[in-house]
mmCIF file of C-alpha atoms and ligand atoms in Angstrom:
data_model
loop_
_atom_site.group_PDB
_atom_site.id
_atom_site.type_symbol
_atom_site.label_atom_id
_atom_site.label_comp_id
_atom_site.label_asym_id
_atom_site.label_seq_id
_atom_site.Cartn_x
_atom_site.Cartn_y
_atom_site.Cartn_z
ATOM 1 C CA MET A 27 49.433 92.966 126.396
ATOM 2 C CA ASP A 28 46.352 94.174 128.285
ATOM 3 C CA LEU A 29 46.460 92.380 131.625
ATOM 4 C CA GLN A 30 42.769 93.228 132.225
ATOM 5 C CA LEU A 31 43.438 94.572 135.705
ATOM 6 C CA LYS A 32 41.668 97.916 135.300
ATOM 7 C CA ASP A 33 39.557 98.933 138.332
ATOM 8 C CA LYS A 34 40.281 95.756 140.295
ATOM 9 C CA VAL A 35 40.700 96.610 143.981
ATOM 10 C CA ALA A 36 44.183 95.398 144.931
ATOM 11 C CA LEU A 37 45.616 95.358 148.453
ATOM 12 C CA VAL A 38 49.390 94.875 148.575
ATOM 13 C CA THR A 39 50.644 94.438 152.121
ATOM 14 C CA GLY A 40 54.035 95.883 153.071
ATOM 15 C CA SER A 41 54.106 97.987 149.923
ATOM 16 C CA THR A 42 55.912 101.124 151.043
ATOM 17 C CA ALA A 43 59.230 99.663 149.842
ATOM 18 C CA GLY A 44 60.934 96.819 148.035
ATOM 19 C CA ILE A 45 59.050 94.071 146.230
ATOM 20 C CA GLY A 46 55.660 95.192 147.577
ATOM 21 C CA PHE A 47 56.206 98.728 146.283
ATOM 22 C CA ALA A 48 57.190 97.406 142.846
ATOM 23 C CA ILE A 49 54.038 95.229 142.731
ATOM 24 C CA ALA A 50 51.775 98.112 143.825
ATOM 25 C CA SER A 51 53.374 100.385 141.271
ATOM 26 C CA ARG A 52 52.877 97.909 138.402
ATOM 27 C CA LEU A 53 49.249 97.312 139.411
ATOM 28 C CA ALA A 54 48.648 101.078 139.499
ATOM 29 C CA GLY A 55 50.167 101.320 136.022
ATOM 30 C CA GLU A 56 47.680 98.671 134.872
ATOM 31 C CA GLY A 57 44.786 100.833 136.138
ATOM 32 C CA SER A 58 43.969 98.819 139.281
ATOM 33 C CA ASP A 59 42.549 100.598 142.328
ATOM 34 C CA VAL A 60 45.583 100.047 144.558
ATOM 35 C CA VAL A 61 45.775 100.130 148.349
ATOM 36 C CA ILE A 62 49.249 100.646 149.798
ATOM 37 C CA ASN A 63 50.062 99.366 153.279
ATOM 38 C CA GLY A 64 52.974 99.996 155.603
ATOM 39 C CA ARG A 65 53.402 100.648 159.284
ATOM 40 C CA THR A 66 53.466 104.460 159.309
ATOM 41 C CA ASP A 67 51.390 107.200 157.660
ATOM 42 C CA GLU A 68 54.579 108.882 156.505
ATOM 43 C CA ARG A 69 55.909 105.847 154.614
ATOM 44 C CA VAL A 70 52.465 105.185 153.125
ATOM 45 C CA SER A 71 52.151 108.821 151.911
ATOM 46 C CA ASN A 72 55.673 108.749 150.450
ATOM 47 C CA ALA A 73 54.894 105.595 148.486
ATOM 48 C CA ILE A 74 51.622 107.073 147.195
ATOM 49 C CA SER A 75 53.419 110.275 146.070
ATOM 50 C CA GLN A 76 56.123 108.292 144.271
ATOM 51 C CA ILE A 77 53.581 106.183 142.381
ATOM 52 C CA THR A 78 51.399 109.186 141.551
ATOM 53 C CA ARG A 79 54.457 110.986 140.143
ATOM 54 C CA GLU A 80 54.994 108.060 137.781
ATOM 55 C CA PHE A 81 51.332 107.471 136.890
ATOM 56 C CA ASN A 82 49.372 110.761 137.045
ATOM 57 C CA ASP A 83 45.994 109.086 136.862
ATOM 58 C CA ALA A 84 46.812 106.281 139.354
ATOM 59 C CA LYS A 85 43.905 105.234 141.563
ATOM 60 C CA ILE A 86 45.753 104.817 144.805
ATOM 61 C CA ARG A 87 45.118 105.120 148.514
ATOM 62 C CA GLY A 88 46.780 103.832 151.662
ATOM 63 C CA ILE A 89 46.230 102.267 155.062
ATOM 64 C CA ALA A 90 48.896 102.448 157.765
ATOM 65 C CA ALA A 91 48.673 99.366 159.982
ATOM 66 C CA ASP A 92 51.076 96.904 161.563
ATOM 67 C CA LEU A 93 50.044 93.540 160.127
ATOM 68 C CA GLY A 94 52.033 91.655 162.744
ATOM 69 C CA SER A 95 48.966 91.848 164.993
ATOM 70 C CA ALA A 96 45.303 90.838 164.753
ATOM 71 C CA GLU A 97 44.327 94.457 165.499
ATOM 72 C CA GLY A 98 46.361 95.732 162.554
ATOM 73 C CA CYS A 99 44.778 93.213 160.180
ATOM 74 C CA ASN A 100 41.285 94.027 161.523
ATOM 75 C CA GLU A 101 41.924 97.729 160.953
ATOM 76 C CA VAL A 102 42.767 97.092 157.300
ATOM 77 C CA VAL A 103 39.592 95.039 156.848
ATOM 78 C CA ARG A 104 37.524 97.712 158.596
ATOM 79 C CA GLN A 105 38.815 100.415 156.263
ATOM 80 C CA LEU A 106 38.719 98.197 153.176
ATOM 81 C CA PRO A 107 35.817 95.755 153.212
ATOM 82 C CA ARG A 108 36.144 94.655 149.560
ATOM 83 C CA VAL A 109 39.255 93.357 147.837
ATOM 84 C CA ASP A 110 39.567 91.631 144.440
ATOM 85 C CA ILE A 111 43.319 91.033 144.597
ATOM 86 C CA LEU A 112 45.165 90.349 147.838
ATOM 87 C CA VAL A 113 48.958 90.243 147.679
ATOM 88 C CA ASN A 114 50.373 88.999 150.987
ATOM 89 C CA ASN A 115 53.826 90.528 150.666
ATOM 90 C CA ALA A 116 54.632 91.971 154.120
ATOM 91 C CA GLY A 117 57.519 90.021 155.556
ATOM 92 C CA ILE A 118 60.574 90.295 157.754
ATOM 93 C CA PHE A 119 63.931 88.508 157.740
ATOM 94 C CA GLU A 120 67.083 88.568 159.842
ATOM 95 C CA PRO A 121 70.027 86.208 159.830
ATOM 96 C CA LYS A 122 70.602 84.772 163.312
ATOM 97 C CA PRO A 123 72.166 81.560 164.661
ATOM 98 C CA PHE A 124 69.410 79.072 165.570
ATOM 99 C CA GLU A 125 70.541 78.868 169.205
ATOM 100 C CA GLN A 126 70.010 82.613 169.645
ATOM 101 C CA ILE A 127 66.480 82.819 168.245
ATOM 102 C CA GLN A 128 64.165 83.181 171.225
ATOM 103 C CA ASP A 129 60.469 82.207 171.356
ATOM 104 C CA ALA A 130 59.381 85.826 170.998
ATOM 105 C CA GLU A 131 61.251 86.129 167.696
ATOM 106 C CA TRP A 132 59.791 82.881 166.370
ATOM 107 C CA GLU A 133 56.356 84.213 167.291
ATOM 108 C CA LYS A 134 57.006 87.596 165.680
ATOM 109 C CA PHE A 135 58.208 86.016 162.433
ATOM 110 C CA PHE A 136 55.173 83.758 162.413
ATOM 111 C CA ALA A 137 52.814 86.665 163.116
ATOM 112 C CA VAL A 138 54.153 88.945 160.370
ATOM 113 C CA ASN A 139 55.089 86.391 157.704
ATOM 114 C CA VAL A 140 52.281 83.843 158.103
ATOM 115 C CA MET A 141 49.387 85.091 160.243
ATOM 116 C CA SER A 142 48.995 88.388 158.340
ATOM 117 C CA GLY A 143 48.215 86.411 155.192
ATOM 118 C CA VAL A 144 46.036 83.930 157.102
ATOM 119 C CA ARG A 145 43.981 86.703 158.722
ATOM 120 C CA LEU A 146 43.516 88.743 155.547
ATOM 121 C CA SER A 147 42.683 85.675 153.435
ATOM 122 C CA ARG A 148 40.119 84.657 156.045
ATOM 123 C CA ALA A 149 38.557 88.116 155.783
ATOM 124 C CA TYR A 150 38.461 88.407 151.975
ATOM 125 C CA LEU A 151 38.378 84.963 150.371
ATOM 126 C CA LEU A 152 34.758 84.074 151.067
ATOM 127 C CA GLU A 153 33.468 87.203 149.297
ATOM 128 C CA MET A 154 35.810 86.546 146.355
ATOM 129 C CA LYS A 155 34.239 83.105 146.031
ATOM 130 C CA LYS A 156 30.716 84.573 146.231
ATOM 131 C CA ARG A 157 31.590 87.045 143.443
ATOM 132 C CA ASN A 158 33.293 84.161 141.607
ATOM 133 C CA TRP A 159 36.502 86.054 140.924
ATOM 134 C CA GLY A 160 39.549 86.866 142.992
ATOM 135 C CA ARG A 161 43.297 86.519 143.371
ATOM 136 C CA VAL A 162 45.345 85.768 146.468
ATOM 137 C CA VAL A 163 49.119 85.712 146.099
ATOM 138 C CA PHE A 164 51.533 84.876 148.905
ATOM 139 C CA ILE A 165 55.046 86.253 148.431
ATOM 140 C CA SER A 166 57.039 83.337 149.766
ATOM 141 C CA SER A 167 60.717 82.751 148.903
ATOM 142 C CA GLU A 168 63.224 80.274 147.516
ATOM 143 C CA SER A 169 64.071 79.964 151.227
ATOM 144 C CA ALA A 170 60.803 78.021 151.584
ATOM 145 C CA LEU A 171 62.415 75.153 149.657
ATOM 146 C CA GLN A 172 66.074 75.605 150.618
ATOM 147 C CA ILE A 173 65.934 76.554 154.289
ATOM 148 C CA PRO A 174 68.843 78.928 155.002
ATOM 149 C CA ALA A 175 70.825 77.631 157.977
ATOM 150 C CA GLU A 176 71.455 81.259 158.953
ATOM 151 C CA MET A 177 67.738 82.043 159.338
ATOM 152 C CA ILE A 178 65.768 78.882 159.974
ATOM 153 C CA HIS A 179 62.864 80.809 161.502
ATOM 154 C CA TYR A 180 62.473 82.819 158.278
ATOM 155 C CA GLY A 181 62.644 79.730 156.056
ATOM 156 C CA THR A 182 60.072 77.962 158.218
ATOM 157 C CA THR A 183 57.556 80.787 157.821
ATOM 158 C CA LYS A 184 58.115 80.848 154.062
ATOM 159 C CA THR A 185 57.397 77.099 153.830
ATOM 160 C CA ALA A 186 54.280 77.591 155.959
ATOM 161 C CA GLN A 187 53.024 80.160 153.440
ATOM 162 C CA LEU A 188 53.227 77.543 150.668
ATOM 163 C CA ALA A 189 51.112 75.167 152.747
ATOM 164 C CA VAL A 190 48.496 77.817 153.515
ATOM 165 C CA ALA A 191 48.300 78.933 149.873
ATOM 166 C CA ARG A 192 47.943 75.398 148.538
ATOM 167 C CA GLY A 193 45.285 74.538 151.122
ATOM 168 C CA LEU A 194 43.319 77.701 150.360
ATOM 169 C CA ALA A 195 43.486 77.011 146.620
ATOM 170 C CA GLU A 196 41.838 73.628 147.263
ATOM 171 C CA THR A 197 38.923 75.457 148.894
ATOM 172 C CA CYS A 198 38.388 77.427 145.633
ATOM 173 C CA THR A 199 37.667 74.359 143.514
ATOM 174 C CA GLY A 200 35.180 75.107 140.761
ATOM 175 C CA THR A 201 35.439 78.902 141.140
ATOM 176 C CA GLN A 202 37.409 81.542 139.255
ATOM 177 C CA VAL A 203 39.335 82.420 142.390
ATOM 178 C CA THR A 204 43.019 81.492 142.400
ATOM 179 C CA VAL A 205 45.459 81.255 145.299
ATOM 180 C CA ASN A 206 49.152 80.958 144.475
ATOM 181 C CA SER A 207 52.588 81.595 145.912
ATOM 182 C CA VAL A 208 55.433 83.365 144.163
ATOM 183 C CA LEU A 209 58.957 82.443 145.301
ATOM 184 C CA PRO A 210 61.460 85.224 144.661
ATOM 185 C CA GLY A 211 65.184 84.571 144.832
ATOM 186 C CA PRO A 212 67.639 87.077 146.327
ATOM 187 C CA THR A 213 66.229 90.474 145.317
ATOM 188 C CA ALA A 214 67.732 93.941 145.726
ATOM 189 C CA SER A 215 64.851 95.376 147.751
ATOM 190 C CA GLU A 216 65.307 98.198 150.259
ATOM 191 C CA GLY A 217 65.737 95.697 153.110
ATOM 192 C CA VAL A 218 68.290 93.581 151.233
ATOM 193 C CA LYS A 219 70.234 96.619 149.979
ATOM 194 C CA GLU A 220 70.688 97.853 153.564
ATOM 195 C CA PHE A 221 71.816 94.392 154.608
ATOM 196 C CA VAL A 222 74.270 94.132 151.685
ATOM 197 C CA ASP A 223 75.723 97.614 152.262
ATOM 198 C CA GLN A 224 76.272 96.825 155.935
ATOM 199 C CA LEU A 225 77.950 93.461 155.314
ATOM 200 C CA ALA A 226 80.038 94.822 152.422
ATOM 201 C CA LYS A 227 81.312 97.601 154.694
ATOM 202 C CA GLN A 228 82.116 95.105 157.457
ATOM 203 C CA ASN A 229 84.030 92.913 154.966
ATOM 204 C CA GLN A 230 85.706 95.953 153.371
ATOM 205 C CA GLN A 231 84.174 95.142 150.011
ATOM 206 C CA THR A 232 82.244 97.225 147.489
ATOM 207 C CA PRO A 233 78.574 96.166 147.118
ATOM 208 C CA HIS A 234 79.538 94.742 143.677
ATOM 209 C CA GLU A 235 82.343 92.625 145.189
ATOM 210 C CA PHE A 236 79.936 91.450 147.897
ATOM 211 C CA GLU A 237 77.362 90.458 145.252
ATOM 212 C CA LYS A 238 79.939 88.434 143.304
ATOM 213 C CA GLU A 239 81.090 86.655 146.447
ATOM 214 C CA PHE A 240 77.512 86.090 147.681
ATOM 215 C CA PHE A 241 76.575 84.248 144.485
ATOM 216 C CA ARG A 242 79.844 82.303 144.517
ATOM 217 C CA SER A 243 79.636 81.065 148.100
ATOM 218 C CA ALA A 244 76.100 81.579 149.545
ATOM 219 C CA ARG A 245 73.872 80.974 146.451
ATOM 220 C CA PRO A 246 76.139 78.988 144.108
ATOM 221 C CA THR A 247 73.176 77.427 142.279
ATOM 222 C CA SER A 248 71.915 80.791 141.008
ATOM 223 C CA ILE A 249 71.876 80.808 137.221
ATOM 224 C CA LEU A 250 71.312 84.571 137.139
ATOM 225 C CA LYS A 251 74.362 85.275 139.361
ATOM 226 C CA ARG A 252 73.070 88.696 140.413
ATOM 227 C CA PHE A 253 70.412 90.163 142.657
ATOM 228 C CA ILE A 254 66.992 90.305 141.031
ATOM 229 C CA ASP A 255 65.426 93.746 140.605
ATOM 230 C CA PRO A 256 62.090 94.122 142.494
ATOM 231 C CA ASP A 257 60.428 95.036 139.168
ATOM 232 C CA GLU A 258 61.358 91.599 137.800
ATOM 233 C CA ILE A 259 59.407 89.989 140.649
ATOM 234 C CA ALA A 260 56.525 92.429 140.174
ATOM 235 C CA ASN A 261 56.234 91.366 136.505
ATOM 236 C CA VAL A 262 55.579 87.782 137.587
ATOM 237 C CA VAL A 263 53.217 88.664 140.438
ATOM 238 C CA VAL A 264 51.133 91.059 138.353
ATOM 239 C CA PHE A 265 50.699 88.388 135.676
ATOM 240 C CA VAL A 266 49.569 85.864 138.320
ATOM 241 C CA CYS A 267 47.025 88.495 139.466
ATOM 242 C CA SER A 268 45.673 88.931 135.950
ATOM 243 C CA PRO A 269 42.525 87.221 134.644
ATOM 244 C CA LEU A 270 44.880 85.912 131.911
ATOM 245 C CA ALA A 271 46.514 83.657 134.534
ATOM 246 C CA SER A 272 43.276 81.745 135.159
ATOM 247 C CA ALA A 273 44.951 78.325 134.729
ATOM 248 C CA ILE A 274 47.566 78.966 137.417
ATOM 249 C CA ASN A 275 46.029 77.813 140.701
ATOM 250 C CA GLY A 276 47.498 76.203 143.806
ATOM 251 C CA ALA A 277 50.947 76.753 142.302
ATOM 252 C CA ALA A 278 54.287 77.705 143.786
ATOM 253 C CA VAL A 279 55.689 79.908 141.008
ATOM 254 C CA ARG A 280 59.453 80.319 141.166
ATOM 255 C CA ALA A 281 61.059 83.625 140.202
ATOM 256 C CA ASP A 282 64.379 82.811 141.809
ATOM 257 C CA GLY A 283 66.921 83.191 139.024
ATOM 258 C CA GLY A 284 67.380 79.422 139.051
ATOM 259 C CA VAL A 285 68.566 79.138 142.662
ATOM 260 C CA VAL A 286 66.301 76.151 143.354
ATOM 261 C CA ARG A 287 67.675 73.247 141.344
ATOM 262 C CA SER A 288 64.580 71.069 141.320
ATOM 263 C CA ILE A 289 62.908 70.823 137.907
ATOM 264 C CA ALA A 290 59.474 69.892 139.254
HETATM 265 P P1 NAD B 8 61.626 95.147 152.445
HETATM 266 O O1 NAD B 8 62.154 95.069 153.836
HETATM 267 O O2 NAD B 8 62.404 95.881 151.410
HETATM 268 O O3 NAD B 8 60.153 95.736 152.476
HETATM 269 C C1 NAD B 8 59.227 95.141 153.342
HETATM 270 C C2 NAD B 8 57.956 95.922 153.380
HETATM 271 O O4 NAD B 8 57.091 95.309 154.351
HETATM 272 C C3 NAD B 8 58.148 97.365 153.802
HETATM 273 O O5 NAD B 8 57.211 98.151 153.094
HETATM 274 C C4 NAD B 8 57.788 97.321 155.298
HETATM 275 O O6 NAD B 8 57.297 98.542 155.769
HETATM 276 C C5 NAD B 8 56.678 96.279 155.291
HETATM 277 N N1 NAD B 8 56.455 95.627 156.568
HETATM 278 C C6 NAD B 8 57.341 94.976 157.346
HETATM 279 N N2 NAD B 8 56.740 94.548 158.471
HETATM 280 C C7 NAD B 8 55.441 94.963 158.388
HETATM 281 C C8 NAD B 8 54.325 94.857 159.245
HETATM 282 N N3 NAD B 8 54.413 94.274 160.438
HETATM 283 N N4 NAD B 8 53.158 95.397 158.854
HETATM 284 C C9 NAD B 8 53.034 96.030 157.670
HETATM 285 N N5 NAD B 8 54.071 96.169 156.816
HETATM 286 C C10 NAD B 8 55.252 95.646 157.186
HETATM 287 O O7 NAD B 8 61.318 93.643 152.034
HETATM 288 P P2 NAD B 8 61.398 92.870 150.644
HETATM 289 O O8 NAD B 8 62.760 92.338 150.515
HETATM 290 O O9 NAD B 8 60.807 93.682 149.560
HETATM 291 O O10 NAD B 8 60.445 91.629 150.976
HETATM 292 C C11 NAD B 8 59.077 91.582 150.632
HETATM 293 C C12 NAD B 8 58.617 90.138 150.682
HETATM 294 O O11 NAD B 8 59.366 89.373 149.737
HETATM 295 C C13 NAD B 8 58.817 89.470 152.048
HETATM 296 O O12 NAD B 8 57.716 88.655 152.343
HETATM 297 C C14 NAD B 8 60.077 88.640 151.825
HETATM 298 O O13 NAD B 8 60.108 87.509 152.658
HETATM 299 C C15 NAD B 8 59.930 88.243 150.367
HETATM 300 N N6 NAD B 8 61.189 87.880 149.733
HETATM 301 C C16 NAD B 8 62.211 88.784 149.632
HETATM 302 C C17 NAD B 8 63.395 88.389 149.026
HETATM 303 C C18 NAD B 8 64.558 89.337 148.868
HETATM 304 O O14 NAD B 8 65.662 88.867 148.569
HETATM 305 N N7 NAD B 8 64.365 90.627 149.003
HETATM 306 C C19 NAD B 8 63.565 87.083 148.539
HETATM 307 C C20 NAD B 8 62.504 86.211 148.674
HETATM 308 C C21 NAD B 8 61.328 86.613 149.267
#
């Protein structure tokens, strides 16, 4: 299927690893003009080399900037004034008891997980509407709907993303611009793999034993009963970015392996 994404300028935030990398890679494979973002030049260059090795003719460049600050977001906009597809993927997570999460951490989570997408949408959405085509996708999480007690600050930011995305979609009424959220379930990204390896070691388990136990006790409603591969999330996101997905707007699209039980 031709997803009609050739030559679209696509910015994927936090795309040097994990889900963001998988999305950037798929978009490059579809012929989009992809902009990688991460916090360091080295990680950005590594990601570009990896994608270019897979797709020789990939149109790909990068911008190193920390999107947890207004300056970082402004720098991206300065270097990249026009975007057709904005994927707000950059995000951080860390399990921590509620009582131990200080104000500074709440603010940091809010800055990286919510304000990066707010700032970049504010910079790019108006021009998308003027050109009458564009895509904004927020990478939220199943944790937006089922707040994990072990990281309430994370869940809160993921719910906030759904609110921002829905509100922004309403402002696109009558245009061919769509704003949606995609809600991945537990996914074996770089960040999650590190976390799993560490906990498995602590519990004297193999990563496979940890995975089995995790889906038995921590995510018992998963129908998939395994970690999702980042490419499986990228497949969904890239379709939402496609002109073929023109009827999906203001939606919270679940790609969670069935973790969320609601049928609506
Ligand atoms: P990851 O840790 O593997 O990769 C995160 C990427 O974001 C990296 O490229 C990192 O460099 C970048 N990043 C982090 N902070 C940044 C900042 N301040 N500025 C610029 N880049 C920054 O993460 P992941 O698991 O692939 O998660 C990606 C997104 O998917 C996040 O928004 C996360 O909340 C969401 N998500 C992940 C899972 C999961 O299980 N992995 C589940 C649901 C939702």
